JSON list of C-alpha atoms in Angstrom, two decimals:
[
{"chain": "A", "resi": 551, "resn": "PHE", "atom": "CA", "xyz": [0.00, 0.00, 0.00]},
{"chain": "A", "resi": 552, "resn": "PHE", "atom": "CA", "xyz": [2.78, 2.42, 0.92]},
{"chain": "A", "resi": 553, "resn": "ALA", "atom": "CA", "xyz": [4.54, 1.75, -2.39]},
{"chain": "A", "resi": 554, "resn": "ALA", "atom": "CA", "xyz": [1.26, 2.12, -4.32]},
{"chain": "A", "resi": 555, "resn": "VAL", "atom": "CA", "xyz": [0.63, 5.52, -2.71]},
{"chain": "A", "resi": 556, "resn": "GLU", "atom": "CA", "xyz": [4.17, 6.59, -3.60]},
{"chain": "A", "resi": 557, "resn": "GLN", "atom": "CA", "xyz": [3.70, 5.47, -7.21]},
{"chain": "A", "resi": 558, "resn": "ARG", "atom": "CA", "xyz": [0.34, 7.20, -7.40]},
{"chain": "A", "resi": 559, "resn": "ASP", "atom": "CA", "xyz": [1.70, 10.48, -6.04]},
{"chain": "A", "resi": 560, "resn": "ARG", "atom": "CA", "xyz": [4.97, 10.35, -8.01]},
{"chain": "A", "resi": 561, "resn": "PRO", "atom": "CA", "xyz": [4.23, 9.18, -11.56]},
{"chain": "A", "resi": 562, "resn": "GLU", "atom": "CA", "xyz": [7.96, 8.91, -12.35]},
{"chain": "A", "resi": 563, "resn": "LEU", "atom": "CA", "xyz": [8.03, 5.92, -9.98]},
{"chain": "A", "resi": 564, "resn": "ARG", "atom": "CA", "xyz": [5.36, 3.93, -11.83]},
{"chain": "A", "resi": 565, "resn": "GLY", "atom": "CA", "xyz": [6.73, 0.70, -13.22]},
{"chain": "A", "resi": 566, "resn": "LYS", "atom": "CA", "xyz": [9.85, 0.95, -11.06]},
{"chain": "A", "resi": 567, "resn": "PRO", "atom": "CA", "xyz": [10.81, -1.23, -8.08]},
{"chain": "A", "resi": 568, "resn": "VAL", "atom": "CA", "xyz": [9.82, 1.00, -5.14]},
{"chain": "A", "resi": 569, "resn": "ILE", "atom": "CA", "xyz": [10.91, -0.02, -1.65]},
{"chain": "A", "resi": 570, "resn": "VAL", "atom": "CA", "xyz": [9.55, 1.93, 1.32]},
{"chain": "A", "resi": 571, "resn": "GLY", "atom": "CA", "xyz": [11.20, 1.73, 4.74]},
{"chain": "A", "resi": 572, "resn": "GLY", "atom": "CA", "xyz": [14.82, 2.10, 5.68]},
{"chain": "A", "resi": 573, "resn": "VAL", "atom": "CA", "xyz": [17.00, 3.98, 3.20]},
{"chain": "A", "resi": 574, "resn": "PRO", "atom": "CA", "xyz": [20.49, 2.77, 2.27]},
{"chain": "A", "resi": 575, "resn": "PRO", "atom": "CA", "xyz": [23.20, 2.99, 3.39]},
{"chain": "A", "resi": 576, "resn": "GLY", "atom": "CA", "xyz": [21.45, 3.13, 6.74]},
{"chain": "A", "resi": 577, "resn": "ARG", "atom": "CA", "xyz": [20.02, 0.23, 8.64]},
{"chain": "A", "resi": 578, "resn": "GLY", "atom": "CA", "xyz": [16.37, -0.61, 8.72]},
{"chain": "A", "resi": 579, "resn": "VAL", "atom": "CA", "xyz": [13.71, -2.84, 7.28]},
{"chain": "A", "resi": 580, "resn": "VAL", "atom": "CA", "xyz": [11.41, -2.84, 4.31]},
{"chain": "A", "resi": 581, "resn": "SER", "atom": "CA", "xyz": [7.92, -1.66, 5.22]},
{"chain": "A", "resi": 582, "resn": "ALA", "atom": "CA", "xyz": [6.46, -2.18, 1.74]},
{"chain": "A", "resi": 583, "resn": "ALA", "atom": "CA", "xyz": [7.61, -3.16, -1.72]},
{"chain": "A", "resi": 584, "resn": "SER", "atom": "CA", "xyz": [5.93, -2.51, -5.04]},
{"chain": "A", "resi": 585, "resn": "TYR", "atom": "CA", "xyz": [5.07, -5.48, -7.23]},
{"chain": "A", "resi": 586, "resn": "GLU", "atom": "CA", "xyz": [8.02, -4.53, -9.41]},
{"chain": "A", "resi": 587, "resn": "ALA", "atom": "CA", "xyz": [10.33, -4.95, -6.38]},
{"chain": "A", "resi": 588, "resn": "ARG", "atom": "CA", "xyz": [8.66, -8.19, -5.30]},
{"chain": "A", "resi": 589, "resn": "VAL", "atom": "CA", "xyz": [9.78, -9.79, -8.57]},
{"chain": "A", "resi": 590, "resn": "PHE", "atom": "CA", "xyz": [13.31, -9.57, -7.12]},
{"chain": "A", "resi": 591, "resn": "GLY", "atom": "CA", "xyz": [12.21, -11.24, -3.88]},
{"chain": "A", "resi": 592, "resn": "VAL", "atom": "CA", "xyz": [11.95, -8.05, -1.83]},
{"chain": "A", "resi": 593, "resn": "ARG", "atom": "CA", "xyz": [9.37, -8.44, 0.95]},
{"chain": "A", "resi": 594, "resn": "SER", "atom": "CA", "xyz": [8.11, -6.59, 4.01]},
{"chain": "A", "resi": 595, "resn": "ALA", "atom": "CA", "xyz": [10.23, -6.99, 7.16]},
{"chain": "A", "resi": 596, "resn": "MET", "atom": "CA", "xyz": [13.34, -7.83, 5.09]},
{"chain": "A", "resi": 597, "resn": "SER", "atom": "CA", "xyz": [16.48, -5.91, 6.03]},
{"chain": "A", "resi": 598, "resn": "VAL", "atom": "CA", "xyz": [17.31, -3.00, 3.76]},
{"chain": "A", "resi": 599, "resn": "THR", "atom": "CA", "xyz": [20.75, -4.55, 3.25]},
{"chain": "A", "resi": 600, "resn": "GLU", "atom": "CA", "xyz": [19.14, -7.69, 1.84]},
{"chain": "A", "resi": 601, "resn": "ALA", "atom": "CA", "xyz": [16.72, -5.63, -0.26]},
{"chain": "A", "resi": 602, "resn": "VAL", "atom": "CA", "xyz": [19.64, -3.71, -1.81]},
{"chain": "A", "resi": 603, "resn": "ARG", "atom": "CA", "xyz": [21.41, -7.01, -2.51]},
{"chain": "A", "resi": 604, "resn": "ARG", "atom": "CA", "xyz": [18.33, -8.42, -4.27]},
{"chain": "A", "resi": 605, "resn": "CYS", "atom": "CA", "xyz": [17.27, -5.22, -6.01]},
{"chain": "A", "resi": 606, "resn": "PRO", "atom": "CA", "xyz": [20.23, -2.84, -6.37]},
{"chain": "A", "resi": 607, "resn": "ASP", "atom": "CA", "xyz": [18.31, -0.59, -8.78]},
{"chain": "A", "resi": 608, "resn": "GLY", "atom": "CA", "xyz": [15.36, -0.24, -6.42]},
{"chain": "A", "resi": 609, "resn": "VAL", "atom": "CA", "xyz": [14.06, 3.18, -5.48]},
{"chain": "A", "resi": 610, "resn": "PHE", "atom": "CA", "xyz": [14.36, 3.33, -1.69]},
{"chain": "A", "resi": 611, "resn": "LEU", "atom": "CA", "xyz": [12.07, 5.83, 0.06]},
{"chain": "A", "resi": 612, "resn": "PRO", "atom": "CA", "xyz": [11.50, 6.69, 3.71]},
{"chain": "A", "resi": 613, "resn": "VAL", "atom": "CA", "xyz": [8.09, 6.04, 5.24]},
{"chain": "A", "resi": 614, "resn": "ASP", "atom": "CA", "xyz": [5.64, 8.96, 5.00]},
{"chain": "A", "resi": 615, "resn": "GLY", "atom": "CA", "xyz": [3.09, 7.80, 7.53]},
{"chain": "A", "resi": 616, "resn": "ARG", "atom": "CA", "xyz": [0.85, 10.85, 7.30]},
{"chain": "A", "resi": 617, "resn": "ARG", "atom": "CA", "xyz": [0.28, 10.37, 3.57]},
{"chain": "A", "resi": 618, "resn": "TYR", "atom": "CA", "xyz": [-0.44, 6.66, 3.97]},
{"chain": "A", "resi": 619, "resn": "GLN", "atom": "CA", "xyz": [-2.84, 7.31, 6.86]},
{"chain": "A", "resi": 620, "resn": "GLN", "atom": "CA", "xyz": [-4.71, 9.86, 4.74]},
{"chain": "A", "resi": 621, "resn": "ALA", "atom": "CA", "xyz": [-4.92, 7.42, 1.83]},
{"chain": "A", "resi": 622, "resn": "SER", "atom": "CA", "xyz": [-6.21, 4.77, 4.25]},
{"chain": "A", "resi": 623, "resn": "ARG", "atom": "CA", "xyz": [-8.88, 7.13, 5.59]},
{"chain": "A", "resi": 624, "resn": "ASP", "atom": "CA", "xyz": [-9.92, 7.90, 2.02]},
{"chain": "A", "resi": 625, "resn": "VAL", "atom": "CA", "xyz": [-10.22, 4.20, 1.15]},
{"chain": "A", "resi": 626, "resn": "MET", "atom": "CA", "xyz": [-12.15, 3.42, 4.34]},
{"chain": "A", "resi": 627, "resn": "ALA", "atom": "CA", "xyz": [-14.55, 6.32, 3.63]},
{"chain": "A", "resi": 628, "resn": "ILE", "atom": "CA", "xyz": [-15.33, 4.80, 0.23]},
{"chain": "A", "resi": 629, "resn": "LEU", "atom": "CA", "xyz": [-15.90, 1.39, 1.81]},
{"chain": "A", "resi": 630, "resn": "ARG", "atom": "CA", "xyz": [-18.34, 2.92, 4.30]},
{"chain": "A", "resi": 631, "resn": "ARG", "atom": "CA", "xyz": [-20.42, 4.26, 1.44]},
{"chain": "A", "resi": 632, "resn": "PHE", "atom": "CA", "xyz": [-21.20, 0.64, 0.54]},
{"chain": "A", "resi": 633, "resn": "THR", "atom": "CA", "xyz": [-21.92, -0.58, 4.08]},
{"chain": "A", "resi": 634, "resn": "PRO", "atom": "CA", "xyz": [-21.57, 0.72, 7.64]},
{"chain": "A", "resi": 635, "resn": "GLN", "atom": "CA", "xyz": [-20.29, -2.76, 8.56]},
{"chain": "A", "resi": 636, "resn": "VAL", "atom": "CA", "xyz": [-16.57, -2.12, 7.94]},
{"chain": "A", "resi": 637, "resn": "GLU", "atom": "CA", "xyz": [-14.00, -3.87, 10.13]},
{"chain": "A", "resi": 638, "resn": "PRO", "atom": "CA", "xyz": [-10.51, -2.49, 9.39]},
{"chain": "A", "resi": 639, "resn": "ILE", "atom": "CA", "xyz": [-7.77, -5.06, 10.03]},
{"chain": "A", "resi": 640, "resn": "SER", "atom": "CA", "xyz": [-4.80, -2.98, 8.91]},
{"chain": "A", "resi": 641, "resn": "ILE", "atom": "CA", "xyz": [-4.03, 0.33, 7.24]},
{"chain": "A", "resi": 642, "resn": "ASP", "atom": "CA", "xyz": [-5.02, -1.09, 3.86]},
{"chain": "A", "resi": 643, "resn": "GLU", "atom": "CA", "xyz": [-7.36, -3.99, 4.60]},
{"chain": "A", "resi": 644, "resn": "ALA", "atom": "CA", "xyz": [-10.87, -4.38, 5.93]},
{"chain": "A", "resi": 645, "resn": "PHE", "atom": "CA", "xyz": [-13.68, -6.87, 6.11]},
{"chain": "A", "resi": 646, "resn": "LEU", "atom": "CA", "xyz": [-17.06, -5.68, 4.89]},
{"chain": "A", "resi": 647, "resn": "ASP", "atom": "CA", "xyz": [-20.40, -7.25, 5.66]},
{"chain": "A", "resi": 648, "resn": "VAL", "atom": "CA", "xyz": [-22.56, -6.26, 2.70]},
{"chain": "A", "resi": 649, "resn": "THR", "atom": "CA", "xyz": [-25.53, -8.42, 3.62]},
{"chain": "A", "resi": 650, "resn": "GLY", "atom": "CA", "xyz": [-27.67, -5.36, 4.39]},
{"chain": "A", "resi": 651, "resn": "SER", "atom": "CA", "xyz": [-26.55, -3.55, 1.23]},
{"chain": "A", "resi": 652, "resn": "ARG", "atom": "CA", "xyz": [-27.46, -6.23, -1.28]},
{"chain": "A", "resi": 653, "resn": "ARG", "atom": "CA", "xyz": [-31.04, -5.16, -1.75]},
{"chain": "A", "resi": 654, "resn": "ALA", "atom": "CA", "xyz": [-29.97, -1.66, -2.79]},
{"chain": "A", "resi": 655, "resn": "LEU", "atom": "CA", "xyz": [-26.58, -2.36, -4.38]},
{"chain": "A", "resi": 656, "resn": "GLY", "atom": "CA", "xyz": [-26.75, -5.88, -5.81]},
{"chain": "A", "resi": 657, "resn": "SER", "atom": "CA", "xyz": [-24.80, -9.06, -5.19]},
{"chain": "A", "resi": 658, "resn": "GLY", "atom": "CA", "xyz": [-21.51, -9.28, -3.34]},
{"chain": "A", "resi": 659, "resn": "GLU", "atom": "CA", "xyz": [-19.68, -9.42, -6.65]},
{"chain": "A", "resi": 660, "resn": "GLN", "atom": "CA", "xyz": [-21.53, -6.36, -7.98]},
{"chain": "A", "resi": 661, "resn": "ILE", "atom": "CA", "xyz": [-20.73, -4.44, -4.80]},
{"chain": "A", "resi": 662, "resn": "ALA", "atom": "CA", "xyz": [-17.07, -5.52, -5.01]},
{"chain": "A", "resi": 663, "resn": "ARG", "atom": "CA", "xyz": [-16.83, -4.32, -8.62]},
{"chain": "A", "resi": 664, "resn": "ALA", "atom": "CA", "xyz": [-18.43, -0.99, -7.71]},
{"chain": "A", "resi": 665, "resn": "LEU", "atom": "CA", "xyz": [-16.15, -0.35, -4.74]},
{"chain": "A", "resi": 666, "resn": "LYS", "atom": "CA", "xyz": [-13.05, -1.28, -6.78]},
{"chain": "A", "resi": 667, "resn": "ALA", "atom": "CA", "xyz": [-14.19, 1.16, -9.48]},
{"chain": "A", "resi": 668, "resn": "ALA", "atom": "CA", "xyz": [-14.80, 3.92, -6.91]},
{"chain": "A", "resi": 669, "resn": "ILE", "atom": "CA", "xyz": [-11.34, 3.45, -5.36]},
{"chain": "A", "resi": 670, "resn": "ALA", "atom": "CA", "xyz": [-9.70, 3.50, -8.80]},
{"chain": "A", "resi": 671, "resn": "ALA", "atom": "CA", "xyz": [-11.62, 6.53, -10.05]},
{"chain": "A", "resi": 672, "resn": "GLU", "atom": "CA", "xyz": [-11.44, 8.63, -6.90]},
{"chain": "A", "resi": 673, "resn": "LEU", "atom": "CA", "xyz": [-8.07, 7.65, -5.42]},
{"chain": "A", "resi": 674, "resn": "GLN", "atom": "CA", "xyz": [-6.14, 6.25, -8.39]},
{"chain": "A", "resi": 675, "resn": "LEU", "atom": "CA", "xyz": [-5.36, 3.13, -6.35]},
{"chain": "A", "resi": 676, "resn": "THR", "atom": "CA", "xyz": [-6.14, -0.50, -7.05]},
{"chain": "A", "resi": 677, "resn": "ALA", "atom": "CA", "xyz": [-7.89, -2.84, -4.65]},
{"chain": "A", "resi": 678, "resn": "SER", "atom": "CA", "xyz": [-7.84, -6.62, -4.49]},
{"chain": "A", "resi": 679, "resn": "VAL", "atom": "CA", "xyz": [-11.12, -8.03, -3.22]},
{"chain": "A", "resi": 680, "resn": "GLY", "atom": "CA", "xyz": [-12.27, -11.44, -2.08]},
{"chain": "A", "resi": 681, "resn": "VAL", "atom": "CA", "xyz": [-15.99, -12.11, -1.82]},
{"chain": "A", "resi": 682, "resn": "ALA", "atom": "CA", "xyz": [-17.14, -14.99, 0.37]},
{"chain": "A", "resi": 683, "resn": "ALA", "atom": "CA", "xyz": [-19.62, -15.86, 3.10]},
{"chain": "A", "resi": 684, "resn": "VAL", "atom": "CA", "xyz": [-16.79, -16.41, 5.61]},
{"chain": "A", "resi": 685, "resn": "LYS", "atom": "CA", "xyz": [-14.15, -13.79, 6.54]},
{"chain": "A", "resi": 686, "resn": "MET", "atom": "CA", "xyz": [-11.20, -16.17, 6.41]},
{"chain": "A", "resi": 687, "resn": "VAL", "atom": "CA", "xyz": [-12.19, -17.38, 2.95]},
{"chain": "A", "resi": 688, "resn": "ALA", "atom": "CA", "xyz": [-12.68, -13.81, 1.73]},
{"chain": "A", "resi": 689, "resn": "LYS", "atom": "CA", "xyz": [-9.20, -12.91, 3.02]},
{"chain": "A", "resi": 690, "resn": "VAL", "atom": "CA", "xyz": [-7.61, -15.87, 1.21]},
{"chain": "A", "resi": 691, "resn": "ALA", "atom": "CA", "xyz": [-9.57, -15.02, -1.94]},
{"chain": "A", "resi": 692, "resn": "SER", "atom": "CA", "xyz": [-8.39, -11.40, -1.84]},
{"chain": "A", "resi": 693, "resn": "GLU", "atom": "CA", "xyz": [-4.78, -12.60, -1.93]},
{"chain": "A", "resi": 694, "resn": "MET", "atom": "CA", "xyz": [-5.29, -14.83, -4.99]},
{"chain": "A", "resi": 695, "resn": "GLN", "atom": "CA", "xyz": [-5.10, -12.30, -7.83]},
{"chain": "A", "resi": 696, "resn": "LYS", "atom": "CA", "xyz": [-3.01, -9.36, -6.71]},
{"chain": "A", "resi": 697, "resn": "PRO", "atom": "CA", "xyz": [-2.73, -6.65, -7.73]},
{"chain": "A", "resi": 698, "resn": "ASP", "atom": "CA", "xyz": [-6.22, -5.43, -8.58]},
{"chain": "A", "resi": 699, "resn": "GLY", "atom": "CA", "xyz": [-7.93, -8.82, -8.43]},
{"chain": "A", "resi": 700, "resn": "LEU", "atom": "CA", "xyz": [-11.45, -9.95, -7.66]},
{"chain": "A", "resi": 701, "resn": "VAL", "atom": "CA", "xyz": [-12.13, -13.52, -6.57]},
{"chain": "A", "resi": 702, "resn": "VAL", "atom": "CA", "xyz": [-15.63, -14.70, -5.67]},
{"chain": "A", "resi": 703, "resn": "VAL", "atom": "CA", "xyz": [-16.15, -17.88, -3.67]},
{"chain": "A", "resi": 704, "resn": "ALA", "atom": "CA", "xyz": [-19.78, -18.94, -3.90]},
{"chain": "A", "resi": 705, "resn": "PRO", "atom": "CA", "xyz": [-21.49, -20.08, -0.68]},
{"chain": "A", "resi": 706, "resn": "GLY", "atom": "CA", "xyz": [-21.12, -23.81, -0.28]},
{"chain": "A", "resi": 707, "resn": "THR", "atom": "CA", "xyz": [-17.92, -24.00, -2.35]},
{"chain": "A", "resi": 708, "resn": "GLU", "atom": "CA", "xyz": [-15.48, -22.93, 0.37]},
{"chain": "A", "resi": 709, "resn": "ALA", "atom": "CA", "xyz": [-14.01, -26.41, 0.91]},
{"chain": "A", "resi": 710, "resn": "VAL", "atom": "CA", "xyz": [-13.48, -26.93, -2.83]},
{"chain": "A", "resi": 711, "resn": "PHE", "atom": "CA", "xyz": [-11.82, -23.50, -3.06]},
{"chain": "A", "resi": 712, "resn": "LEU", "atom": "CA", "xyz": [-9.50, -24.08, -0.09]},
{"chain": "A", "resi": 713, "resn": "ALA", "atom": "CA", "xyz": [-8.66, -27.79, -0.62]},
{"chain": "A", "resi": 714, "resn": "PRO", "atom": "CA", "xyz": [-5.90, -27.40, -3.22]},
{"chain": "A", "resi": 715, "resn": "LEU", "atom": "CA", "xyz": [-4.17, -24.56, -1.38]},
{"chain": "A", "resi": 716, "resn": "PRO", "atom": "CA", "xyz": [-1.17, -25.11, 0.89]},
{"chain": "A", "resi": 717, "resn": "VAL", "atom": "CA", "xyz": [-1.89, -24.60, 4.57]},
{"chain": "A", "resi": 718, "resn": "ARG", "atom": "CA", "xyz": [0.34, -21.51, 4.64]},
{"chain": "A", "resi": 719, "resn": "ARG", "atom": "CA", "xyz": [-2.21, -19.71, 2.44]},
{"chain": "A", "resi": 720, "resn": "LEU", "atom": "CA", "xyz": [-4.78, -19.82, 5.27]},
{"chain": "A", "resi": 721, "resn": "TRP", "atom": "CA", "xyz": [-4.98, -16.50, 7.06]},
{"chain": "A", "resi": 722, "resn": "GLY", "atom": "CA", "xyz": [-3.57, -16.74, 10.56]},
{"chain": "A", "resi": 723, "resn": "VAL", "atom": "CA", "xyz": [-1.94, -20.15, 10.06]}
]
């Protein structure tokens, strides 16, 4: 999320491996890495020294917490337009219960498509969304097609969806 905000706000960084956190030659850890940096194996919580080794041409930026918090507030405000039942779980993730919104806004998939479109149009950010009847399954689904994915797991198909996945893919395991 931090890297996506940086790329949004600084167009010259789009398409480049952006690494947010500690800045070389200093010590520190990676807080976030763009998808371009992840190709090189750069991950959150990795030492900056290791990130430089893996991605020497990466663009290393310090954390700008205020900007990321504002972007998070903006995303959460959009989510709350679709349902008041928003449970943030991190700066860039939340569970939504859209059961009460379906009559007015359509199916879970229709709501997911609309909120993704609103985030893209209003904030110039992408969102990966998992739609499922169970939070844990929705979380796993949201991770399946990053960036900017949408995965729907129909009620009653959760076991079939989860069965082929390695245990490490389960949220919290």
